[in-house]
Amino acid sequence: MSEKSIVITHIEVQQENRNRQSVLFRWILVAPVVVLLMLLDQMVHYGMTTVVITVPVILTLLSRGVYPSWLLTYNHAIMEFGTRVAAYVFLLTDEFPSLERNDKVAVIFPDVEGGKKLSRGLPLVKWIFAIPLYLVGAIYLLLSIVATLFAWIITAATGKYPESAINIVYGTIIYWNRVYGYCIALVTDDYPPFTLN
C-alpha cells in the first residue's frame, strides 16, 4: 500500500523538558477545547457526523463522482484540529491546541482529484468493512489510556515523556486517523492496515 493512498499523520512529539505543571492539570485545561471540537464535529455520539459530513459525500460520489471541495476542506480542518487536541490530551506535546494549523501537528489527506480517484459505490458499504477496524481501535484506545496514565506519572515526576508510551499513543492516533479517513471522511478506498505505525 503506498503512502499516498492513506491518511498520513505527523506529530512532533515533545519528549524532553516538559511543563510538569500543565501535565498535572491537562484534563482541566483542555476541557473548553474538547467542547468546541465536539460542537464542530457535530456531536459524534449522536450520529450527527454521519448526517452532516458523510452522507453529502456519499450522495455526491454516487450521483456525480465528485467529492465537494468545501467538505474536503472541512473534514481536513476538523481532523487536524482533533489531532492537535489528542496530541495535547495524551501528553505528546505541551503546546495548547490552536484553532489554526501549525507545523508540529499535520494530517495529510491523499489526493482524491475531486473524487475521480474514489469508488462511487464503495462508500455505501465502508461502514460494514470498518467494524473490525473499530474493534481493534477500541483495544488500541484502551492501551493508550493506560500508557497515558503511566506517562502522566513519569512526566509529572521527571519532566520527560517515556519512549514506550510514545509508540502506543502516537500509533493509536495514526490508526484512528486512517480509520476516520477511510469510513467517515471517505478520502481513500484503500483499507487501512491494523498496525499502529
mmCIF file with all atom_site columns, C-alpha atoms in Angstrom:
data_model
loop_
_atom_site.group_PDB
_atom_site.id
_atom_site.type_symbol
_atom_site.label_atom_id
_atom_site.label_alt_id
_atom_site.label_comp_id
_atom_site.label_asym_id
_atom_site.label_entity_id
_atom_site.label_seq_id
_atom_site.pdbx_PDB_ins_code
_atom_site.Cartn_x
_atom_site.Cartn_y
_atom_site.Cartn_z
_atom_site.occupancy
_atom_site.B_iso_or_equiv
_atom_site.pdbx_formal_charge
_atom_site.auth_seq_id
_atom_site.auth_comp_id
_atom_site.auth_asym_id
_atom_site.auth_atom_id
_atom_site.pdbx_PDB_model_num
ATOM 1   C CA . MET A 1 1   ? 0.000   0.000  0.000  1.00 0.00 ? 1   MET A CA 1
ATOM 2   C CA . SER A 1 2   ? 1.532   3.307  -0.996 1.00 0.00 ? 2   SER A CA 1
ATOM 3   C CA . GLU A 1 3   ? 1.643   6.187  1.446  1.00 0.00 ? 3   GLU A CA 1
ATOM 4   C CA . LYS A 1 4   ? -0.308  8.376  -0.954 1.00 0.00 ? 4   LYS A CA 1
ATOM 5   C CA . SER A 1 5   ? -3.407  6.216  -0.566 1.00 0.00 ? 5   SER A CA 1
ATOM 6   C CA . ILE A 1 6   ? -3.822  6.555  3.217  1.00 0.00 ? 6   ILE A CA 1
ATOM 7   C CA . VAL A 1 7   ? -4.196  9.434  5.643  1.00 0.00 ? 7   VAL A CA 1
ATOM 8   C CA . ILE A 1 8   ? -0.767  10.413 6.987  1.00 0.00 ? 8   ILE A CA 1
ATOM 9   C CA . THR A 1 9   ? -0.401  11.887 10.461 1.00 0.00 ? 9   THR A CA 1
ATOM 10  C CA . HIS A 1 10  ? 2.658   13.745 11.725 1.00 0.00 ? 10  HIS A CA 1
ATOM 11  C CA . ILE A 1 11  ? 3.059   14.897 15.329 1.00 0.00 ? 11  ILE A CA 1
ATOM 12  C CA . GLU A 1 12  ? 6.259   16.473 16.572 1.00 0.00 ? 12  GLU A CA 1
ATOM 13  C CA . VAL A 1 13  ? 6.444   14.719 19.957 1.00 0.00 ? 13  VAL A CA 1
ATOM 14  C CA . GLN A 1 14  ? 7.975   16.737 22.773 1.00 0.00 ? 14  GLN A CA 1
ATOM 15  C CA . GLN A 1 15  ? 9.829   14.219 24.921 1.00 0.00 ? 15  GLN A CA 1
ATOM 16  C CA . GLU A 1 16  ? 12.256  16.344 26.978 1.00 0.00 ? 16  GLU A CA 1
ATOM 17  C CA . ASN A 1 17  ? 11.829  19.473 29.128 1.00 0.00 ? 17  ASN A CA 1
ATOM 18  C CA . ARG A 1 18  ? 8.108   19.085 29.630 1.00 0.00 ? 18  ARG A CA 1
ATOM 19  C CA . ASN A 1 19  ? 5.969   21.560 31.576 1.00 0.00 ? 19  ASN A CA 1
ATOM 20  C CA . ARG A 1 20  ? 5.278   19.415 34.633 1.00 0.00 ? 20  ARG A CA 1
ATOM 21  C CA . GLN A 1 21  ? 2.576   21.743 35.990 1.00 0.00 ? 21  GLN A CA 1
ATOM 22  C CA . SER A 1 22  ? 0.460   21.667 32.826 1.00 0.00 ? 22  SER A CA 1
ATOM 23  C CA . VAL A 1 23  ? 0.698   17.867 32.791 1.00 0.00 ? 23  VAL A CA 1
ATOM 24  C CA . LEU A 1 24  ? -0.957  17.751 36.203 1.00 0.00 ? 24  LEU A CA 1
ATOM 25  C CA . PHE A 1 25  ? -3.948  19.856 35.104 1.00 0.00 ? 25  PHE A CA 1
ATOM 26  C CA . ARG A 1 26  ? -4.117  18.832 31.431 1.00 0.00 ? 26  ARG A CA 1
ATOM 27  C CA . TRP A 1 27  ? -7.697  17.491 31.556 1.00 0.00 ? 27  TRP A CA 1
ATOM 28  C CA . ILE A 1 28  ? -8.998  20.689 33.122 1.00 0.00 ? 28  ILE A CA 1
ATOM 29  C CA . LEU A 1 29  ? -7.083  22.966 30.744 1.00 0.00 ? 29  LEU A CA 1
ATOM 30  C CA . VAL A 1 30  ? -8.298  21.199 27.625 1.00 0.00 ? 30  VAL A CA 1
ATOM 31  C CA . ALA A 1 31  ? -11.993 20.933 28.574 1.00 0.00 ? 31  ALA A CA 1
ATOM 32  C CA . PRO A 1 32  ? -13.154 24.079 26.680 1.00 0.00 ? 32  PRO A CA 1
ATOM 33  C CA . VAL A 1 33  ? -11.319 22.984 23.523 1.00 0.00 ? 33  VAL A CA 1
ATOM 34  C CA . VAL A 1 34  ? -12.818 19.486 23.717 1.00 0.00 ? 34  VAL A CA 1
ATOM 35  C CA . VAL A 1 35  ? -16.302 21.015 23.964 1.00 0.00 ? 35  VAL A CA 1
ATOM 36  C CA . LEU A 1 36  ? -15.554 23.190 20.920 1.00 0.00 ? 36  LEU A CA 1
ATOM 37  C CA . LEU A 1 37  ? -14.269 20.187 18.974 1.00 0.00 ? 37  LEU A CA 1
ATOM 38  C CA . MET A 1 38  ? -17.407 18.226 19.825 1.00 0.00 ? 38  MET A CA 1
ATOM 39  C CA . LEU A 1 39  ? -19.576 21.106 18.639 1.00 0.00 ? 39  LEU A CA 1
ATOM 40  C CA . LEU A 1 40  ? -17.617 21.481 15.404 1.00 0.00 ? 40  LEU A CA 1
ATOM 41  C CA . ASP A 1 41  ? -17.660 17.759 14.801 1.00 0.00 ? 41  ASP A CA 1
ATOM 42  C CA . GLN A 1 42  ? -21.466 17.759 15.234 1.00 0.00 ? 42  GLN A CA 1
ATOM 43  C CA . MET A 1 43  ? -21.584 15.664 18.388 1.00 0.00 ? 43  MET A CA 1
ATOM 44  C CA . VAL A 1 44  ? -20.179 12.331 17.233 1.00 0.00 ? 44  VAL A CA 1
ATOM 45  C CA . HIS A 1 45  ? -22.033 10.478 19.982 1.00 0.00 ? 45  HIS A CA 1
ATOM 46  C CA . TYR A 1 46  ? -25.403 11.396 18.494 1.00 0.00 ? 46  TYR A CA 1
ATOM 47  C CA . GLY A 1 47  ? -24.547 10.297 14.958 1.00 0.00 ? 47  GLY A CA 1
ATOM 48  C CA . MET A 1 48  ? -24.668 13.825 13.555 1.00 0.00 ? 48  MET A CA 1
ATOM 49  C CA . THR A 1 49  ? -21.243 13.453 11.958 1.00 0.00 ? 49  THR A CA 1
ATOM 50  C CA . THR A 1 50  ? -22.651 10.870 9.597  1.00 0.00 ? 50  THR A CA 1
ATOM 51  C CA . VAL A 1 51  ? -25.593 13.068 8.663  1.00 0.00 ? 51  VAL A CA 1
ATOM 52  C CA . VAL A 1 52  ? -23.646 16.283 8.195  1.00 0.00 ? 52  VAL A CA 1
ATOM 53  C CA . ILE A 1 53  ? -20.311 15.080 6.824  1.00 0.00 ? 53  ILE A CA 1
ATOM 54  C CA . THR A 1 54  ? -20.545 11.569 5.422  1.00 0.00 ? 54  THR A CA 1
ATOM 55  C CA . VAL A 1 55  ? -23.977 11.485 3.776  1.00 0.00 ? 55  VAL A CA 1
ATOM 56  C CA . PRO A 1 56  ? -23.386 14.507 1.480  1.00 0.00 ? 56  PRO A CA 1
ATOM 57  C CA . VAL A 1 57  ? -20.077 12.984 0.356  1.00 0.00 ? 57  VAL A CA 1
ATOM 58  C CA . ILE A 1 58  ? -21.738 9.619  -0.342 1.00 0.00 ? 58  ILE A CA 1
ATOM 59  C CA . LEU A 1 59  ? -24.554 11.268 -2.285 1.00 0.00 ? 59  LEU A CA 1
ATOM 60  C CA . THR A 1 60  ? -22.274 13.402 -4.438 1.00 0.00 ? 60  THR A CA 1
ATOM 61  C CA . LEU A 1 61  ? -19.913 10.486 -5.094 1.00 0.00 ? 61  LEU A CA 1
ATOM 62  C CA . LEU A 1 62  ? -22.831 8.264  -6.084 1.00 0.00 ? 62  LEU A CA 1
ATOM 63  C CA . SER A 1 63  ? -24.617 10.762 -8.269 1.00 0.00 ? 63  SER A CA 1
ATOM 64  C CA . ARG A 1 64  ? -21.768 12.764 -9.791 1.00 0.00 ? 64  ARG A CA 1
ATOM 65  C CA . GLY A 1 65  ? -18.486 11.049 -8.856 1.00 0.00 ? 65  GLY A CA 1
ATOM 66  C CA . VAL A 1 66  ? -17.408 14.255 -7.104 1.00 0.00 ? 66  VAL A CA 1
ATOM 67  C CA . TYR A 1 67  ? -16.051 14.944 -3.619 1.00 0.00 ? 67  TYR A CA 1
ATOM 68  C CA . PRO A 1 68  ? -17.180 18.511 -2.757 1.00 0.00 ? 68  PRO A CA 1
ATOM 69  C CA . SER A 1 69  ? -14.106 20.647 -2.143 1.00 0.00 ? 69  SER A CA 1
ATOM 70  C CA . TRP A 1 70  ? -15.706 22.541 0.745  1.00 0.00 ? 70  TRP A CA 1
ATOM 71  C CA . LEU A 1 71  ? -16.453 19.256 2.560  1.00 0.00 ? 71  LEU A CA 1
ATOM 72  C CA . LEU A 1 72  ? -12.925 18.032 1.916  1.00 0.00 ? 72  LEU A CA 1
ATOM 73  C CA . THR A 1 73  ? -11.550 21.247 3.418  1.00 0.00 ? 73  THR A CA 1
ATOM 74  C CA . TYR A 1 74  ? -13.899 20.994 6.403  1.00 0.00 ? 74  TYR A CA 1
ATOM 75  C CA . ASN A 1 75  ? -13.064 17.318 7.018  1.00 0.00 ? 75  ASN A CA 1
ATOM 76  C CA . HIS A 1 76  ? -9.356  18.078 6.833  1.00 0.00 ? 76  HIS A CA 1
ATOM 77  C CA . ALA A 1 77  ? -9.603  21.030 9.224  1.00 0.00 ? 77  ALA A CA 1
ATOM 78  C CA . ILE A 1 78  ? -11.654 19.041 11.759 1.00 0.00 ? 78  ILE A CA 1
ATOM 79  C CA . MET A 1 79  ? -9.294  16.066 11.601 1.00 0.00 ? 79  MET A CA 1
ATOM 80  C CA . GLU A 1 80  ? -6.225  18.261 12.108 1.00 0.00 ? 80  GLU A CA 1
ATOM 81  C CA . PHE A 1 81  ? -7.873  20.112 14.984 1.00 0.00 ? 81  PHE A CA 1
ATOM 82  C CA . GLY A 1 82  ? -8.890  16.806 16.571 1.00 0.00 ? 82  GLY A CA 1
ATOM 83  C CA . THR A 1 83  ? -5.340  15.522 16.177 1.00 0.00 ? 83  THR A CA 1
ATOM 84  C CA . ARG A 1 84  ? -3.935  18.634 17.889 1.00 0.00 ? 84  ARG A CA 1
ATOM 85  C CA . VAL A 1 85  ? -6.385  18.108 20.765 1.00 0.00 ? 85  VAL A CA 1
ATOM 86  C CA . ALA A 1 86  ? -5.486  14.397 21.012 1.00 0.00 ? 86  ALA A CA 1
ATOM 87  C CA . ALA A 1 87  ? -1.744  15.156 20.994 1.00 0.00 ? 87  ALA A CA 1
ATOM 88  C CA . TYR A 1 88  ? -2.259  17.579 23.886 1.00 0.00 ? 88  TYR A CA 1
ATOM 89  C CA . VAL A 1 89  ? -4.649  15.376 25.882 1.00 0.00 ? 89  VAL A CA 1
ATOM 90  C CA . PHE A 1 90  ? -2.474  12.292 25.502 1.00 0.00 ? 90  PHE A CA 1
ATOM 91  C CA . LEU A 1 91  ? 0.599   14.323 26.571 1.00 0.00 ? 91  LEU A CA 1
ATOM 92  C CA . LEU A 1 92  ? 2.543   14.094 23.302 1.00 0.00 ? 92  LEU A CA 1
ATOM 93  C CA . THR A 1 93  ? 3.060   17.857 23.335 1.00 0.00 ? 93  THR A CA 1
ATOM 94  C CA . ASP A 1 94  ? 2.765   20.778 25.742 1.00 0.00 ? 94  ASP A CA 1
ATOM 95  C CA . GLU A 1 95  ? 1.514   23.116 23.017 1.00 0.00 ? 95  GLU A CA 1
ATOM 96  C CA . PHE A 1 96  ? -2.118  24.005 23.707 1.00 0.00 ? 96  PHE A CA 1
ATOM 97  C CA . PRO A 1 97  ? -4.244  23.013 20.676 1.00 0.00 ? 97  PRO A CA 1
ATOM 98  C CA . SER A 1 98  ? -4.737  26.056 18.489 1.00 0.00 ? 98  SER A CA 1
ATOM 99  C CA . LEU A 1 99  ? -7.639  26.638 16.145 1.00 0.00 ? 99  LEU A CA 1
ATOM 100 C CA . GLU A 1 100 ? -5.175  27.380 13.351 1.00 0.00 ? 100 GLU A CA 1
ATOM 101 C CA . ARG A 1 101 ? -2.882  24.944 11.559 1.00 0.00 ? 101 ARG A CA 1
ATOM 102 C CA . ASN A 1 102 ? 0.659   24.537 12.797 1.00 0.00 ? 102 ASN A CA 1
ATOM 103 C CA . ASP A 1 103 ? 3.777   22.713 11.649 1.00 0.00 ? 103 ASP A CA 1
ATOM 104 C CA . LYS A 1 104 ? 4.031   20.478 14.716 1.00 0.00 ? 104 LYS A CA 1
ATOM 105 C CA . VAL A 1 105 ? 0.805   18.558 14.053 1.00 0.00 ? 105 VAL A CA 1
ATOM 106 C CA . ALA A 1 106 ? -0.231  17.770 10.486 1.00 0.00 ? 106 ALA A CA 1
ATOM 107 C CA . VAL A 1 107 ? -2.684  15.439 8.801  1.00 0.00 ? 107 VAL A CA 1
ATOM 108 C CA . ILE A 1 108 ? -2.232  14.837 5.091  1.00 0.00 ? 108 ILE A CA 1
ATOM 109 C CA . PHE A 1 109 ? -5.101  13.505 3.009  1.00 0.00 ? 109 PHE A CA 1
ATOM 110 C CA . PRO A 1 110 ? -4.425  11.551 -0.164 1.00 0.00 ? 110 PRO A CA 1
ATOM 111 C CA . ASP A 1 111 ? -5.237  13.419 -3.364 1.00 0.00 ? 111 ASP A CA 1
ATOM 112 C CA . VAL A 1 112 ? -8.764  12.401 -4.366 1.00 0.00 ? 112 VAL A CA 1
ATOM 113 C CA . GLU A 1 113 ? -8.679  14.519 -7.545 1.00 0.00 ? 113 GLU A CA 1
ATOM 114 C CA . GLY A 1 114 ? -12.104 15.932 -6.800 1.00 0.00 ? 114 GLY A CA 1
ATOM 115 C CA . GLY A 1 115 ? -13.485 12.422 -6.298 1.00 0.00 ? 115 GLY A CA 1
ATOM 116 C CA . LYS A 1 116 ? -12.147 10.869 -9.515 1.00 0.00 ? 116 LYS A CA 1
ATOM 117 C CA . LYS A 1 117 ? -9.871  8.507  -7.552 1.00 0.00 ? 117 LYS A CA 1
ATOM 118 C CA . LEU A 1 118 ? -12.716 7.287  -5.336 1.00 0.00 ? 118 LEU A CA 1
ATOM 119 C CA . SER A 1 119 ? -15.202 4.497  -5.963 1.00 0.00 ? 119 SER A CA 1
ATOM 120 C CA . ARG A 1 120 ? -18.770 5.642  -6.431 1.00 0.00 ? 120 ARG A CA 1
ATOM 121 C CA . GLY A 1 121 ? -20.402 2.667  -4.675 1.00 0.00 ? 121 GLY A CA 1
ATOM 122 C CA . LEU A 1 122 ? -17.857 1.630  -2.028 1.00 0.00 ? 122 LEU A CA 1
ATOM 123 C CA . PRO A 1 123 ? -18.824 4.422  0.427  1.00 0.00 ? 123 PRO A CA 1
ATOM 124 C CA . LEU A 1 124 ? -22.184 2.672  0.894  1.00 0.00 ? 124 LEU A CA 1
ATOM 125 C CA . VAL A 1 125 ? -20.518 -0.364 2.500  1.00 0.00 ? 125 VAL A CA 1
ATOM 126 C CA . LYS A 1 126 ? -17.339 1.027  4.053  1.00 0.00 ? 126 LYS A CA 1
ATOM 127 C CA . TRP A 1 127 ? -19.012 1.271  7.450  1.00 0.00 ? 127 TRP A CA 1
ATOM 128 C CA . ILE A 1 128 ? -19.567 -2.512 7.387  1.00 0.00 ? 128 ILE A CA 1
ATOM 129 C CA . PHE A 1 129 ? -15.953 -3.161 6.399  1.00 0.00 ? 129 PHE A CA 1
ATOM 130 C CA . ALA A 1 130 ? -14.841 -0.824 9.194  1.00 0.00 ? 130 ALA A CA 1
ATOM 131 C CA . ILE A 1 131 ? -16.372 -2.880 12.023 1.00 0.00 ? 131 ILE A CA 1
ATOM 132 C CA . PRO A 1 132 ? -13.155 -4.919 12.608 1.00 0.00 ? 132 PRO A CA 1
ATOM 133 C CA . LEU A 1 133 ? -11.171 -1.656 12.474 1.00 0.00 ? 133 LEU A CA 1
ATOM 134 C CA . TYR A 1 134 ? -13.354 -0.195 15.241 1.00 0.00 ? 134 TYR A CA 1
ATOM 135 C CA . LEU A 1 135 ? -12.933 -3.280 17.418 1.00 0.00 ? 135 LEU A CA 1
ATOM 136 C CA . VAL A 1 136 ? -9.144  -3.275 17.099 1.00 0.00 ? 136 VAL A CA 1
ATOM 137 C CA . GLY A 1 137 ? -9.137  0.508  17.544 1.00 0.00 ? 137 GLY A CA 1
ATOM 138 C CA . ALA A 1 138 ? -11.034 0.191  20.830 1.00 0.00 ? 138 ALA A CA 1
ATOM 139 C CA . ILE A 1 139 ? -8.290  -2.096 22.153 1.00 0.00 ? 139 ILE A CA 1
ATOM 140 C CA . TYR A 1 140 ? -5.629  0.364  20.988 1.00 0.00 ? 140 TYR A CA 1
ATOM 141 C CA . LEU A 1 141 ? -7.510  3.203  22.682 1.00 0.00 ? 141 LEU A CA 1
ATOM 142 C CA . LEU A 1 142 ? -7.607  1.317  25.986 1.00 0.00 ? 142 LEU A CA 1
ATOM 143 C CA . LEU A 1 143 ? -3.869  0.644  25.717 1.00 0.00 ? 143 LEU A CA 1
ATOM 144 C CA . SER A 1 144 ? -3.290  4.337  25.006 1.00 0.00 ? 144 SER A CA 1
ATOM 145 C CA . ILE A 1 145 ? -5.248  5.377  28.085 1.00 0.00 ? 145 ILE A CA 1
ATOM 146 C CA . VAL A 1 146 ? -3.182  3.026  30.253 1.00 0.00 ? 146 VAL A CA 1
ATOM 147 C CA . ALA A 1 147 ? 0.050   4.244  28.610 1.00 0.00 ? 147 ALA A CA 1
ATOM 148 C CA . THR A 1 148 ? -1.024  7.873  29.129 1.00 0.00 ? 148 THR A CA 1
ATOM 149 C CA . LEU A 1 149 ? -1.701  7.289  32.827 1.00 0.00 ? 149 LEU A CA 1
ATOM 150 C CA . PHE A 1 150 ? 1.767   5.762  33.118 1.00 0.00 ? 150 PHE A CA 1
ATOM 151 C CA . ALA A 1 151 ? 3.263   8.652  31.111 1.00 0.00 ? 151 ALA A CA 1
ATOM 152 C CA . TRP A 1 152 ? 1.348   11.169 33.225 1.00 0.00 ? 152 TRP A CA 1
ATOM 153 C CA . ILE A 1 153 ? 3.059   9.912  36.399 1.00 0.00 ? 153 ILE A CA 1
ATOM 154 C CA . ILE A 1 154 ? 6.527   9.753  34.811 1.00 0.00 ? 154 ILE A CA 1
ATOM 155 C CA . THR A 1 155 ? 6.231   13.112 33.045 1.00 0.00 ? 155 THR A CA 1
ATOM 156 C CA . ALA A 1 156 ? 4.879   14.903 36.130 1.00 0.00 ? 156 ALA A CA 1
ATOM 157 C CA . ALA A 1 157 ? 7.726   13.490 38.227 1.00 0.00 ? 157 ALA A CA 1
ATOM 158 C CA . THR A 1 158 ? 10.656  13.806 35.813 1.00 0.00 ? 158 THR A CA 1
ATOM 159 C CA . GLY A 1 159 ? 9.625   16.247 33.066 1.00 0.00 ? 159 GLY A CA 1
ATOM 160 C CA . LYS A 1 160 ? 10.369  13.573 30.441 1.00 0.00 ? 160 LYS A CA 1
ATOM 161 C CA . TYR A 1 161 ? 7.755   11.687 28.412 1.00 0.00 ? 161 TYR A CA 1
ATOM 162 C CA . PRO A 1 162 ? 8.570   7.940  28.334 1.00 0.00 ? 162 PRO A CA 1
ATOM 163 C CA . GLU A 1 163 ? 9.584   6.482  24.968 1.00 0.00 ? 163 GLU A CA 1
ATOM 164 C CA . SER A 1 164 ? 7.483   3.346  25.490 1.00 0.00 ? 164 SER A CA 1
ATOM 165 C CA . ALA A 1 165 ? 4.272   5.400  25.735 1.00 0.00 ? 165 ALA A CA 1
ATOM 166 C CA . ILE A 1 166 ? 5.056   7.345  22.551 1.00 0.00 ? 166 ILE A CA 1
ATOM 167 C CA . ASN A 1 167 ? 4.834   4.258  20.353 1.00 0.00 ? 167 ASN A CA 1
ATOM 168 C CA . ILE A 1 168 ? 1.431   3.238  21.694 1.00 0.00 ? 168 ILE A CA 1
ATOM 169 C CA . VAL A 1 169 ? -0.199  6.670  21.951 1.00 0.00 ? 169 VAL A CA 1
ATOM 170 C CA . TYR A 1 170 ? 1.149   8.156  18.722 1.00 0.00 ? 170 TYR A CA 1
ATOM 171 C CA . GLY A 1 171 ? 0.413   4.914  16.883 1.00 0.00 ? 171 GLY A CA 1
ATOM 172 C CA . THR A 1 172 ? -3.187  4.930  18.129 1.00 0.00 ? 172 THR A CA 1
ATOM 173 C CA . ILE A 1 173 ? -3.735  8.480  16.868 1.00 0.00 ? 173 ILE A CA 1
ATOM 174 C CA . ILE A 1 174 ? -2.288  7.482  13.485 1.00 0.00 ? 174 ILE A CA 1
ATOM 175 C CA . TYR A 1 175 ? -4.506  4.392  13.407 1.00 0.00 ? 175 TYR A CA 1
ATOM 176 C CA . TRP A 1 176 ? -7.732  6.260  14.210 1.00 0.00 ? 176 TRP A CA 1
ATOM 177 C CA . ASN A 1 177 ? -6.957  8.984  11.648 1.00 0.00 ? 177 ASN A CA 1
ATOM 178 C CA . ARG A 1 178 ? -6.575  6.300  8.956  1.00 0.00 ? 178 ARG A CA 1
ATOM 179 C CA . VAL A 1 179 ? -9.880  4.702  10.005 1.00 0.00 ? 179 VAL A CA 1
ATOM 180 C CA . TYR A 1 180 ? -11.637 8.090  10.065 1.00 0.00 ? 180 TYR A CA 1
ATOM 181 C CA . GLY A 1 181 ? -10.230 8.915  6.629  1.00 0.00 ? 181 GLY A CA 1
ATOM 182 C CA . TYR A 1 182 ? -11.462 5.579  5.264  1.00 0.00 ? 182 TYR A CA 1
ATOM 183 C CA . CYS A 1 183 ? -15.016 5.343  6.585  1.00 0.00 ? 183 CYS A CA 1
ATOM 184 C CA . ILE A 1 184 ? -16.095 8.813  7.797  1.00 0.00 ? 184 ILE A CA 1
ATOM 185 C CA . ALA A 1 185 ? -14.201 11.402 5.741  1.00 0.00 ? 185 ALA A CA 1
ATOM 186 C CA . LEU A 1 186 ? -14.155 8.940  2.793  1.00 0.00 ? 186 LEU A CA 1
ATOM 187 C CA . VAL A 1 187 ? -10.869 10.244 1.353  1.00 0.00 ? 187 VAL A CA 1
ATOM 188 C CA . THR A 1 188 ? -9.476  6.824  0.466  1.00 0.00 ? 188 THR A CA 1
ATOM 189 C CA . ASP A 1 189 ? -10.754 3.484  -0.797 1.00 0.00 ? 189 ASP A CA 1
ATOM 190 C CA . ASP A 1 190 ? -7.704  1.558  0.457  1.00 0.00 ? 190 ASP A CA 1
ATOM 191 C CA . TYR A 1 191 ? -8.482  -0.494 3.548  1.00 0.00 ? 191 TYR A CA 1
ATOM 192 C CA . PRO A 1 192 ? -6.355  0.799  6.452  1.00 0.00 ? 192 PRO A CA 1
ATOM 193 C CA . PRO A 1 193 ? -3.818  -1.575 8.000  1.00 0.00 ? 193 PRO A CA 1
ATOM 194 C CA . PHE A 1 194 ? -4.404  -2.813 11.565 1.00 0.00 ? 194 PHE A CA 1
ATOM 195 C CA . THR A 1 195 ? -0.909  -1.773 12.673 1.00 0.00 ? 195 THR A CA 1
ATOM 196 C CA . LEU A 1 196 ? -0.019  1.181  14.897 1.00 0.00 ? 196 LEU A CA 1
ATOM 197 C CA . ASN A 1 197 ? 2.625   2.592  12.535 1.00 0.00 ? 197 ASN A CA 1
#
